[in-house]
Coordinates of C-alpha atoms in Angstrom, one line a residue:
X1 CA 119.9 96.1 104.1
X2 CA 124.1 96.2 103.9
X3 CA 126.4 94.0 103.4
X4 CA 126.8 91.6 106.4
X5 CA 124.9 91.3 109.7
X6 CA 128.5 92.6 111.4
X7 CA 127.4 95.8 109.5
X8 CA 123.8 95.5 110.2
X9 CA 121.5 97.8 112.9
X10 CA 119.2 96.2 114.8
X11 CA 99.8 83.5 98.9
X12 CA 98.7 83.4 99.4
X13 CA 99.2 81.7 96.7
X14 CA 99.1 83.2 100.2
X15 CA 100.1 80.2 102.3
X16 CA 99.3 80.8 105.7
X17 CA 101.8 78.3 106.9
X18 CA 102.4 79.1 111.1
X19 CA 106.7 77.8 111.4
X20 CA 106.6 78.7 114.5
X21 CA 107.7 75.5 116.6
X22 CA 106.2 74.3 120.0
X23 CA 108.9 73.8 122.8
X24 CA 109.6 69.9 121.9
X25 CA 112.8 68.3 124.1
X26 CA 115.5 66.6 122.3
X27 CA 119.2 65.9 123.2
X28 CA 121.6 68.2 123.3
X29 CA 124.0 67.8 119.2
X30 CA 125.6 64.8 119.6
X31 CA 129.1 67.1 119.3
X32 CA 131.0 67.8 121.9
X33 CA 134.1 70.1 120.6
X34 CA 132.5 73.5 121.6
X35 CA 132.0 76.5 118.7
X36 CA 134.9 78.5 120.2
X37 CA 136.9 76.1 119.8
X38 CA 136.2 75.0 116.8
X39 CA 137.6 76.6 113.2
X40 CA 133.9 76.9 112.0
X41 CA 130.5 76.8 111.9
X42 CA 127.6 75.4 114.0
X43 CA 124.1 76.3 113.2
X44 CA 120.8 75.0 114.3
X45 CA 118.2 74.4 111.1
X46 CA 115.3 74.4 113.3
X47 CA 112.9 70.6 113.2
X48 CA 115.6 68.3 111.0
X49 CA 114.3 68.2 107.5
X50 CA 111.9 64.6 106.6
X51 CA 113.6 65.3 102.6
X52 CA 115.7 67.2 100.4
X53 CA 112.7 67.7 97.8
X54 CA 111.0 70.7 100.0
X55 CA 108.6 71.4 97.1
X56 CA 105.3 70.1 99.7
X57 CA 106.0 73.3 102.4
X58 CA 107.2 76.6 103.4
X59 CA 109.8 76.0 106.0
X60 CA 112.2 78.5 105.8
X61 CA 114.8 76.4 107.6
X62 CA 114.6 73.9 105.0
X63 CA 115.0 76.5 102.5
X64 CA 118.4 76.9 104.2
X65 CA 119.5 74.1 104.1
X66 CA 119.3 73.7 100.0
X67 CA 120.6 76.8 99.4
X68 CA 124.4 75.3 101.0
X69 CA 123.8 72.2 98.9
X70 CA 122.1 72.8 95.9
X71 CA 122.5 76.1 93.1
X72 CA 119.4 77.1 90.4
X73 CA 119.8 78.8 87.5
X74 CA 120.1 82.2 89.5
X75 CA 121.0 83.0 92.7
X76 CA 120.8 85.7 95.6
X77 CA 123.8 87.4 96.7
X78 CA 124.6 89.0 99.7
X79 CA 122.8 92.8 98.5
X80 CA 119.4 91.0 98.0
X81 CA 119.9 91.2 93.8
X82 CA 119.6 88.5 91.7
X83 CA 122.6 87.4 90.4
X84 CA 124.1 84.2 87.9
X85 CA 124.1 81.1 89.5
X86 CA 124.7 77.6 87.6
X87 CA 123.8 79.9 84.7
X88 CA 126.4 82.2 84.2
X89 CA 123.7 84.6 81.6
X90 CA 121.2 84.7 80.3
X91 CA 119.6 86.7 78.3
X92 CA 115.6 88.3 77.1
X93 CA 114.5 88.0 73.8
X94 CA 112.8 91.5 72.3
X95 CA 109.0 90.2 73.1
X96 CA 110.1 89.5 77.1
X97 CA 108.8 86.4 75.6
X98 CA 111.7 83.5 75.9
X99 CA 114.7 83.4 78.2
X100 CA 117.8 81.5 77.8
X101 CA 120.2 80.6 79.7
X102 CA 123.7 79.9 79.0
X103 CA 125.4 77.5 81.5
X104 CA 128.9 77.7 82.8
X105 CA 130.8 76.2 81.3
X106 CA 132.6 74.8 84.3
X107 CA 129.0 73.7 86.0
X108 CA 129.6 70.0 88.0
X109 CA 127.8 68.0 90.2
X110 CA 129.4 67.1 93.6
X111 CA 131.0 64.2 92.1
X112 CA 132.6 65.7 88.9
X113 CA 130.2 65.1 86.6
X114 CA 129.2 67.7 84.1
X115 CA 125.7 69.4 84.9
X116 CA 124.4 70.2 81.5
X117 CA 121.0 72.4 80.2
X118 CA 119.4 68.6 80.0
X119 CA 119.9 68.2 83.8
X120 CA 117.1 70.9 84.3
X121 CA 114.8 70.1 81.6
X122 CA 114.7 66.9 83.8
X123 CA 114.5 69.2 87.3
X124 CA 111.4 71.2 85.9
X125 CA 109.7 67.8 84.2
X126 CA 109.5 65.5 87.7
X127 CA 108.8 69.4 90.2
X128 CA 105.6 70.1 87.3
X129 CA 105.1 66.3 87.0
X130 CA 101.4 65.9 88.1
X131 CA 102.1 63.3 90.8
X132 CA 104.5 65.3 93.0
X133 CA 103.5 67.1 95.8
X134 CA 104.2 70.2 94.8
X135 CA 103.3 73.8 96.6
X136 CA 105.2 75.7 94.1
X137 CA 104.0 74.3 91.5
X138 CA 101.5 77.4 90.2
X139 CA 104.3 79.7 90.6
X140 CA 105.7 78.5 86.9
X141 CA 102.8 78.5 85.1
X142 CA 104.0 81.2 83.2
X143 CA 105.8 79.1 81.4
X144 CA 104.1 77.6 77.9
X145 CA 102.3 74.6 79.1
X146 CA 103.9 74.1 83.1
X147 CA 99.8 74.8 84.0
X148 CA 98.0 71.3 80.9
X149 CA 101.3 69.5 82.5
X150 CA 100.9 70.1 86.2
X151 CA 97.1 69.3 85.4
X152 CA 97.7 66.5 83.2
X153 CA 96.3 67.8 79.9
X154 CA 99.2 67.4 77.9
X155 CA 102.8 65.8 77.9
X156 CA 106.0 67.3 79.1
X157 CA 107.4 67.2 75.3
X158 CA 104.3 70.2 75.1
X159 CA 106.0 72.3 78.3
X160 CA 108.4 75.1 76.3
X161 CA 110.9 74.1 78.5
X162 CA 114.3 72.8 76.2
X163 CA 117.8 72.1 75.7
X164 CA 118.7 73.8 73.1
X165 CA 122.1 71.9 73.4
X166 CA 124.3 70.9 76.6
X167 CA 124.9 74.3 78.1
X168 CA 122.0 76.1 76.6
X169 CA 118.1 76.4 78.4
X170 CA 115.3 78.0 77.1
X171 CA 112.0 79.1 78.6
X172 CA 109.3 80.5 76.7
X173 CA 105.8 81.8 78.5
X174 CA 102.6 82.8 77.2
X175 CA 103.5 85.9 77.8
X176 CA 106.2 88.7 79.3
X177 CA 106.6 87.9 83.2
X178 CA 108.6 90.9 84.7
X179 CA 109.1 88.8 87.6
X180 CA 110.7 85.6 86.3
X181 CA 114.1 85.5 87.4
X182 CA 112.6 86.4 91.1
X183 CA 110.2 82.7 90.4
X184 CA 113.4 80.9 89.6
X185 CA 115.4 82.0 92.1
X186 CA 113.4 80.4 94.9
X187 CA 115.0 78.2 97.1
X188 CA 112.8 75.5 95.7
X189 CA 113.9 75.9 92.5
X190 CA 118.5 74.5 93.7
X191 CA 119.5 72.4 90.9
X192 CA 119.1 68.7 92.3
X193 CA 118.4 65.3 91.3
X194 CA 115.0 64.2 92.3
X195 CA 114.7 60.5 93.7
X196 CA 114.8 58.3 96.6
X197 CA 118.4 59.2 98.4
X198 CA 116.5 62.6 98.5
X199 CA 114.1 61.2 100.3
X200 CA 115.9 58.5 102.7
X201 CA 118.7 61.5 102.6
X202 CA 120.3 60.8 105.8
X203 CA 120.7 57.4 104.9
X204 CA 122.1 57.8 100.8
X205 CA 123.5 61.5 101.2
X206 CA 126.9 59.5 99.6
X207 CA 124.6 58.6 96.3
X208 CA 123.5 62.3 96.4
X209 CA 124.6 65.2 93.6
X210 CA 125.7 68.5 95.0
X211 CA 125.3 71.1 93.3
X212 CA 126.0 73.9 95.7
X213 CA 129.0 75.2 97.5
X214 CA 128.5 72.4 100.5
X215 CA 128.1 67.6 100.0
X216 CA 126.8 67.0 103.3
X217 CA 130.2 64.2 104.5
X218 CA 128.5 62.1 107.2
X219 CA 125.4 61.5 108.8
X220 CA 126.1 61.9 113.1
X221 CA 122.6 61.2 113.5
X222 CA 119.3 62.8 113.2
X223 CA 120.6 65.4 114.7
X224 CA 123.5 66.9 113.0
X225 CA 125.6 65.6 110.2
X226 CA 128.6 67.3 108.5
X227 CA 128.9 70.0 105.7
X228 CA 132.1 69.9 103.8
X229 CA 133.4 72.1 101.1
X230 CA 132.3 70.6 97.8
X231 CA 135.3 71.4 95.9
X232 CA 133.6 70.7 92.7
X233 CA 131.4 74.3 93.1
X234 CA 131.7 77.0 90.5
X235 CA 132.4 79.6 92.8
X236 CA 134.9 77.0 95.5
X237 CA 137.1 79.9 96.2
X238 CA 134.4 82.2 97.2
X239 CA 132.9 79.7 99.6
X240 CA 135.2 80.6 103.3
X241 CA 134.2 77.9 105.9
X242 CA 135.9 74.1 104.9
X243 CA 133.2 72.8 106.9
X244 CA 129.9 73.4 108.6
X245 CA 128.4 71.4 112.0
X246 CA 124.4 71.6 111.2
X247 CA 122.1 70.7 114.0
X248 CA 119.1 70.0 113.9
X249 CA 117.1 71.1 117.5
X250 CA 113.8 71.6 117.0
X251 CA 112.9 74.0 119.9
X252 CA 114.2 76.9 119.9
X253 CA 114.5 76.9 123.8
X254 CA 117.2 74.6 123.8
X255 CA 118.6 75.7 120.9
X256 CA 119.4 78.8 122.3
X257 CA 121.3 77.4 125.4
X258 CA 123.1 75.5 123.2
X259 CA 124.4 78.7 121.5
X260 CA 124.5 80.3 125.4
X261 CA 127.1 76.9 126.3
X262 CA 128.7 77.6 122.6
X263 CA 127.9 74.4 121.4
X264 CA 126.6 76.4 118.4
X265 CA 127.7 79.3 116.7
X266 CA 124.4 80.6 114.3
X267 CA 121.1 80.3 115.2
X268 CA 117.7 81.8 114.3
X269 CA 114.8 82.3 115.7
X270 CA 115.5 82.6 119.2
X271 CA 112.8 82.5 121.7
X272 CA 111.4 86.7 121.5
X273 CA 111.2 86.9 125.2
X274 CA 115.2 86.0 124.9
X275 CA 116.1 88.8 121.2
X276 CA 116.5 92.3 123.5
X277 CA 118.6 90.5 125.6
X278 CA 120.7 89.2 123.1
X279 CA 120.7 92.0 120.6
X280 CA 122.2 94.6 123.8
X281 CA 124.7 91.7 124.5
X282 CA 125.0 92.1 120.8
X283 CA 125.4 88.4 119.3
X284 CA 122.0 88.6 117.9
X285 CA 120.8 91.3 115.1
X286 CA 117.6 91.6 113.4
X287 CA 116.8 92.2 110.0
X288 CA 114.0 93.4 108.1
X289 CA 112.0 90.1 106.3
X290 CA 109.2 90.1 103.3
X291 CA 107.2 87.8 105.1
X292 CA 104.0 89.3 107.3
X293 CA 101.5 88.3 109.9
X294 CA 98.1 88.9 110.0
X295 CA 94.1 87.8 110.9
X296 CA 92.2 86.1 108.2
X297 CA 87.9 86.2 108.6
X298 CA 86.0 83.6 107.9
X299 CA 84.0 85.3 104.6
X300 CA 82.6 81.5 103.2
X301 CA 79.9 81.2 106.7
X302 CA 77.2 84.0 107.1
X303 CA 78.1 85.6 110.8
X304 CA 79.7 88.5 111.7
X305 CA 83.1 88.1 109.8
X306 CA 81.0 88.4 106.6
X307 CA 80.1 91.4 107.7
X308 CA 82.8 94.6 106.0
X309 CA 82.7 96.8 108.6
X310 CA 82.7 94.9 111.7
X311 CA 86.3 93.8 110.5
X312 CA 86.7 97.8 109.4
X313 CA 86.2 98.0 113.1
X314 CA 88.3 95.8 114.4
X315 CA 90.9 96.7 111.5
X316 CA 90.8 100.0 113.6
X317 CA 91.0 99.4 116.4
X318 CA 93.7 97.7 117.1
X319 CA 97.6 99.6 118.8
X320 CA 100.3 98.1 116.4
X321 CA 103.0 99.4 118.2
X322 CA 101.7 98.6 121.7
X323 CA 100.9 95.3 120.8
X324 CA 104.6 94.8 119.6
X325 CA 106.6 96.7 122.0
X326 CA 104.1 95.2 124.8
X327 CA 103.3 91.4 124.6
X328 CA 105.7 90.8 121.4
X329 CA 108.8 92.6 122.9
X330 CA 109.2 93.8 119.3
X331 CA 109.3 90.7 117.1
X332 CA 108.7 92.7 114.4
X333 CA 107.2 96.3 112.4
X334 CA 103.6 97.6 112.6
X335 CA 102.3 97.0 109.9
X336 CA 100.0 99.8 107.9
X337 CA 100.0 98.4 104.8
X338 CA 99.6 94.6 103.4
X339 CA 102.9 94.7 101.2
X340 CA 106.1 94.3 103.1
X341 CA 108.0 96.6 100.7
X342 CA 105.5 98.2 99.2
X343 CA 104.2 100.1 103.0
X344 CA 108.2 100.1 103.5
X345 CA 108.3 102.9 100.1
X346 CA 107.9 106.7 100.8
X347 CA 105.8 106.6 97.7
X348 CA 102.7 104.4 99.7
X349 CA 100.5 105.6 101.3
X350 CA 99.2 104.1 105.0
X351 CA 96.2 102.2 105.3
X352 CA 96.0 102.6 109.2
X353 CA 97.5 104.4 112.1
X354 CA 98.9 101.7 113.9
X355 CA 98.1 103.0 116.9
X356 CA 94.6 102.4 116.6
X357 CA 91.8 104.7 115.8
X358 CA 89.1 103.9 118.5
X359 CA 86.6 106.8 117.4
X360 CA 87.0 105.9 113.7
X361 CA 86.6 102.3 114.3
X362 CA 83.2 103.1 116.8
X363 CA 81.6 104.4 114.3
X364 CA 82.4 101.6 111.6
X365 CA 81.2 98.7 115.0
X366 CA 78.0 101.0 114.6
X367 CA 77.3 100.5 111.5
X368 CA 78.0 96.8 111.6
X369 CA 75.2 94.3 112.9
X370 CA 76.9 93.1 115.5
X371 CA 75.4 92.3 118.7
X372 CA 76.7 91.1 122.7
X373 CA 75.1 87.6 121.1
X374 CA 77.3 87.2 118.5
X375 CA 79.8 84.9 120.3
X376 CA 83.4 85.0 118.2
X377 CA 86.5 82.8 117.7
X378 CA 89.9 83.7 116.9
X379 CA 91.4 80.6 116.4
X380 CA 95.6 80.2 116.1
X381 CA 98.5 76.6 116.0
X382 CA 99.2 77.6 119.7
X383 CA 102.5 78.8 120.6
X384 CA 103.4 81.0 122.2
X385 CA 104.4 84.3 120.5
X386 CA 100.6 82.8 118.5
X387 CA 98.8 82.8 121.6
X388 CA 100.4 85.9 123.1
X389 CA 99.6 88.3 119.8
X390 CA 95.5 86.5 120.0
X391 CA 94.9 87.3 123.7
X392 CA 96.9 91.4 123.2
X393 CA 94.4 91.7 120.2
X394 CA 91.4 90.2 122.4
X395 CA 92.8 92.7 125.2
X396 CA 92.8 95.5 123.0
X397 CA 89.5 95.2 121.1
X398 CA 87.6 94.1 124.4
X399 CA 88.8 97.4 126.2
X400 CA 87.7 99.9 123.2
X401 CA 85.1 98.5 121.6
X402 CA 83.7 96.5 124.5
X403 CA 83.1 93.4 122.0
X404 CA 85.0 89.6 123.2
X405 CA 86.4 87.4 121.6
X406 CA 87.2 83.9 122.9
X407 CA 90.5 82.5 121.4
X408 CA 91.3 78.9 121.1
X409 CA 95.1 77.6 120.2
X410 CA 95.0 74.3 118.3
X411 CA 97.8 72.6 117.1
X412 CA 98.7 72.1 113.8
X413 CA 96.2 69.8 112.5
X414 CA 93.4 71.2 114.8
X415 CA 93.7 74.2 113.7
X416 CA 94.1 72.7 109.9
X417 CA 90.3 70.8 110.8
X418 CA 89.1 73.7 111.6
X419 CA 90.1 75.7 108.9
X420 CA 88.4 73.5 106.9
X421 CA 85.0 73.0 108.5
X422 CA 85.1 77.0 109.0
X423 CA 84.5 76.4 112.7
X424 CA 86.4 79.9 113.5
X425 CA 85.5 83.7 112.3
X426 CA 88.9 85.3 112.2
X427 CA 92.2 82.8 111.5
X428 CA 95.7 83.6 113.6
X429 CA 98.6 83.3 111.4
X430 CA 101.8 84.3 108.9
X431 CA 101.7 85.0 104.9
X432 CA 104.1 85.3 102.6
X433 CA 104.7 85.0 99.4
X434 CA 105.4 82.0 96.8
X435 CA 107.9 84.2 95.1
X436 CA 109.8 86.8 95.8
X437 CA 107.9 90.4 94.4
X438 CA 105.2 92.2 95.4
X439 CA 102.7 90.6 93.4
X440 CA 102.7 87.0 95.8
X441 CA 101.2 88.6 98.5
X442 CA 98.3 89.4 96.2
X443 CA 97.7 85.9 94.6
X444 CA 96.5 84.2 96.5
X445 CA 93.6 86.1 97.8
X446 CA 92.2 86.0 93.8
X447 CA 88.1 84.2 93.8
X448 CA 88.7 81.0 94.0
X449 CA 92.4 80.8 94.8
X450 CA 91.9 81.7 98.5
X451 CA 90.8 79.4 101.4
X452 CA 88.2 82.4 103.1
X453 CA 86.0 83.0 100.4
X454 CA 86.9 86.2 99.2
X455 CA 86.1 87.5 95.8
X456 CA 86.1 90.5 94.2
X457 CA 86.8 90.0 90.2
X458 CA 88.5 93.5 89.6
X459 CA 90.9 93.1 92.1
X460 CA 91.3 89.2 89.8
X461 CA 91.4 92.0 86.8
X462 CA 93.7 93.8 88.6
X463 CA 96.3 90.5 89.6
X464 CA 95.8 89.4 85.9
X465 CA 96.9 92.9 84.3
X466 CA 99.9 93.6 86.8
X467 CA 101.2 89.5 85.7
X468 CA 101.4 91.0 82.3
X469 CA 102.2 94.1 82.5
X470 CA 105.6 95.3 81.3
X471 CA 106.4 98.9 82.4
X472 CA 107.3 99.0 85.4
X473 CA 105.3 102.3 86.7
X474 CA 101.8 100.8 85.2
X475 CA 102.9 97.2 86.8
X476 CA 102.8 99.3 90.5
X477 CA 100.2 100.6 89.6
X478 CA 98.0 97.6 89.4
X479 CA 99.4 96.4 92.6
X480 CA 99.1 98.9 94.5
X481 CA 95.5 99.3 93.6
X482 CA 94.7 95.8 94.0
X483 CA 96.8 95.7 97.4
X484 CA 94.1 99.1 98.4
X485 CA 90.5 96.9 97.3
X486 CA 92.5 94.1 99.3
X487 CA 91.9 96.7 102.2
X488 CA 89.2 98.1 101.1
X489 CA 87.2 94.8 101.5
X490 CA 90.0 93.5 104.5
X491 CA 89.3 89.3 104.8
X492 CA 92.9 90.1 106.4
X493 CA 93.9 92.5 108.9
X494 CA 97.5 93.0 108.9
X495 CA 99.6 93.3 112.6
X496 CA 102.9 93.3 111.3
X497 CA 105.9 92.2 109.5
X498 CA 108.3 90.0 111.5
X499 CA 112.3 90.7 112.2
X500 CA 114.1 87.6 111.7
X501 CA 116.8 87.2 114.6
X502 CA 120.3 85.8 114.0
X503 CA 121.8 85.1 117.0
X504 CA 126.3 84.3 115.7
X505 CA 128.9 84.6 118.6
X506 CA 131.2 87.3 118.2
X507 CA 134.2 85.8 115.8
X508 CA 131.8 84.9 113.0
X509 CA 131.3 86.8 110.4
X510 CA 130.0 87.4 106.9
X511 CA 126.6 86.0 107.0
X512 CA 123.9 86.8 105.4
X513 CA 120.3 86.3 104.9
X514 CA 117.6 87.1 101.8
X515 CA 115.0 89.4 102.2
X516 CA 112.3 86.4 102.9
X517 CA 114.7 85.6 105.6
X518 CA 117.1 82.7 104.3
X519 CA 119.7 82.6 106.6
X520 CA 123.1 82.1 104.3
X521 CA 126.3 80.7 105.1
X522 CA 128.8 80.3 101.9
X523 CA 130.4 83.4 102.9
X524 CA 130.9 82.7 106.8
X525 CA 134.0 82.0 108.4
X526 CA 134.4 81.6 111.8
X527 CA 137.7 84.9 112.3
X528 CA 141.7 83.7 114.1
X529 CA 141.5 84.3 117.4
X530 CA 145.4 85.3 116.4

């Protein structure tokens, strides 16, 4: 990935959280000054966050806001490398069990108070607390005592996270974890004091201590907040924009209208049917991210979905390339494997023909127990892109195999209820990892870790080995073999990997994104019209 957007060309626990938003009318942002007349960025951050804790959801856009306001021990730079954050450096012991972070001498909260190692200890004690609603807690279980504390079996004094002194923070692990830095680079682990001020952030923003490049100066309404550069941020010299307007526009259609009318000058995820036009006009760019969309099967019930030959028939008949081009306006890259970054490595073989193979699919169907009486139910969260995908898949399968599939759209609560009750054969959803590592895409498919009823002891063993393997080559082999088993068993059919489409006016420079799809504006600025 090149350095900046302007220079670029066109799991589970996997968490199956669909982040597409419905078209809900909202009033226009109250700022009457147009972006083209302002020497600052006005960016839509999607839905207004209910809080700035954000541990109970996997919303990419809410994480964007966290990265504006707070920073962790490490951060992701414009080249997608993990680099020092509030910690100026770190030392890993020879046995790879101890990570020692040295906090910067000039690290301060936005009110000028010194940031210490104890601040991080306090933060992680709350993050791991059994009473904290945190879907990411298990990613910290490599830390000694973290799982037992989370499960209420010991106090936090038994967790190996300690302040050696004011500027030295130490983690001790249960076993070597080569991706530990990837775990703590997750935006949800940026340093903040988790209290009531973060819950009612729009009312209590003056009480919040910010640790990142920006702080909230003013909340204009429920739809708009003004962020200004944090003058006590250790790296303030590299923060280019003095202020950024954060707009909260739930509807992507309405956000795009605001972009076209120059009421905002940056947004992500425009409506799919507009993406090609925007990119052709050089007002948007599509960037690959590590997020997939797939079809997962209900293996808890003894229906046709539990027949592996039937699953293989569907996996092999789907013409992913055609669906992306004709039905989804090229929103992503066709998936021939499950893990995005492994597929895109030249050393990995494809599992599927992305154009489909009808003959192979029919041979699997003939081996299966399918009969015309089977009523196959494919559910999805009601949103245009989801509907287009499911209907295109259903048509593809019907035309090629003469297998009818009933597509049913639900709102998010109804979708969750149908999943819990097992009232489906196939569920369409996004998938991503809870931390930035290939293993994260597999972890949630372990026995008793997934909601679909998938069980394979060999797969479980490979995931367990990959978690502790020091040798990078062996570790990659374990992960690749685990992915191969997953795709032979096929509890899930990967369809495509998403691209993040970012819209920006021509005078906005140096926006970049992370491989998980987080929009980063700490280096962005509006170019002078002179």
